[in-house]
XYZ file of C-alpha atoms in Angstrom:
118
model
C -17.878 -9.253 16.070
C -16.190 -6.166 14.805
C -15.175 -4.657 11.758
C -11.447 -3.587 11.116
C -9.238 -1.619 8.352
C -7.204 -4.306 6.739
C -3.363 -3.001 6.993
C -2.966 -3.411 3.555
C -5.265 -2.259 1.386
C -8.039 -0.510 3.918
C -10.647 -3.099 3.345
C -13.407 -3.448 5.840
C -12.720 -7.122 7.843
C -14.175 -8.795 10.378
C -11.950 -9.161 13.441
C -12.646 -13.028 13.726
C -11.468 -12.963 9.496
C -8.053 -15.345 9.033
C -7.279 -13.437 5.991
C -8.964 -10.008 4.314
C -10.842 -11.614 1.455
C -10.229 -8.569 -0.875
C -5.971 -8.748 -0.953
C -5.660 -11.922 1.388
C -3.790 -10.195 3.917
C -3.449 -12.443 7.198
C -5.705 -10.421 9.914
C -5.326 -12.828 12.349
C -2.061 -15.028 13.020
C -2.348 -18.966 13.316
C -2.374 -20.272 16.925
C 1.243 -21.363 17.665
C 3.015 -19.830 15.162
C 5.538 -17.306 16.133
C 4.792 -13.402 15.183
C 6.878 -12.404 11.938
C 8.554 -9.349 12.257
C 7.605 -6.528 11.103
C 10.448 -5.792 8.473
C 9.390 -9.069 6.781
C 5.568 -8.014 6.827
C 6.203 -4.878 4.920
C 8.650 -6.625 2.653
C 5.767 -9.365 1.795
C 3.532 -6.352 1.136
C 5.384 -4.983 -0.761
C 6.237 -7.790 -3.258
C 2.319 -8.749 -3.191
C 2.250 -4.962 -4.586
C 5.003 -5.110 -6.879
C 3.373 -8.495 -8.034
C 0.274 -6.901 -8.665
C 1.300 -4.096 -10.541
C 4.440 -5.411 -12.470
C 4.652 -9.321 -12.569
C 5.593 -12.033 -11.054
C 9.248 -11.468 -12.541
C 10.180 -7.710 -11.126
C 8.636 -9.190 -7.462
C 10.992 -11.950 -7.505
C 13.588 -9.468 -8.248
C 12.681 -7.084 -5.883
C 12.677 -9.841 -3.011
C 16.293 -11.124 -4.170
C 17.076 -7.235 -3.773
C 15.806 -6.464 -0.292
C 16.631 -9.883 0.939
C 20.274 -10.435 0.340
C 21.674 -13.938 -0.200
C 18.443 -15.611 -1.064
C 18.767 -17.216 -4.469
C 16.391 -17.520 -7.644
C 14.237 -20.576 -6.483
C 13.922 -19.493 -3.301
C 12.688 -16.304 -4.120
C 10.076 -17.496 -6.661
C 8.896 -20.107 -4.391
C 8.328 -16.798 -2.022
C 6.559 -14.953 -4.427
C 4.328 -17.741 -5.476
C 2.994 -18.339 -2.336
C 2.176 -14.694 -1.787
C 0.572 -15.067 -4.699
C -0.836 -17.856 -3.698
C -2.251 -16.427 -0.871
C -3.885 -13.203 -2.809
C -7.584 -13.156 -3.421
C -8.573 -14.762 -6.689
C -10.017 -10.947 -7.719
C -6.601 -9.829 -6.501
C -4.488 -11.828 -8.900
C -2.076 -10.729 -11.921
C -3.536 -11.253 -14.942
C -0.991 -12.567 -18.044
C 0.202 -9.577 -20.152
C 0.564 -9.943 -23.894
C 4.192 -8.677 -24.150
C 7.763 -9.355 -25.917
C 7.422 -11.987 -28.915
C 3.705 -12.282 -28.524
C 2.843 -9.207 -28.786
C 4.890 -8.452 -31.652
C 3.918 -11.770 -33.553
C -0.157 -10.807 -33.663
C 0.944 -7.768 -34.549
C 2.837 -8.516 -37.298
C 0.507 -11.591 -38.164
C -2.759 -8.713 -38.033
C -1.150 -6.273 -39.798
C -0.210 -8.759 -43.357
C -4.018 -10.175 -43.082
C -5.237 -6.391 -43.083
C -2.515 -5.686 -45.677
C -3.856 -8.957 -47.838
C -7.570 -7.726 -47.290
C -6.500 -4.462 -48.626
C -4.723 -5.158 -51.612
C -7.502 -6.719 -53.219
């Protein structure tokens, strides 16, 4: 047994390892199935990136953008199980954002207004 760079994020792996446990990159390919190419591999990476660091919502979009034709449910389904596949360390946390956001805002700001006032 041997340790390896992981492609994708330059993790230490094993060389027997099915995935790298840090970002779930697949090391080592399932018997039978066919090799994906390349193109497709650094596509994936990149949406497990973009779905990192941005959301789930700007990788779909980015995978409807690089892969022409493919349609909303397809591409979500895609992104999902990339996500899927991530190590649970690895994974997007919810962001508070949009209404949310605003609304404690809004709703911390009139307690702190009513605690002041008196």
């Amino acid at each position: 047994m041997s340790l390896i760079k992981c492609p994708d994020c330059g993790n230490d792996v094993s060389d027997h390892a099915a995935t790298c446990p840090k970002c779930g990159y697949p090391i080592k390919p399932d018997p039978g199935v066919d090799p994906t190419p390349a193109a497709v591999n650094d596509l994936d990476a990149l949406v497990r990136k973009t779905l990192l660091e941005e959301g789930k919502i700007a990788a779909i979009k980015l995978y409807r953008e690089r892969k022409r034709g493919v349609g909303l449910a397809e591409a979500k389904d895609h992104v999902e199980r990339i996500e899927a596949a991530t190590a649970p360390g690895q994974r997007p946390h919810s962001k508070l954002a949009g209404c949310l956001g605003l609304l404690i805002i809004v709703v911390v700001g009139l307690l702190l207004g009513l605690w002041l006032g008196r």
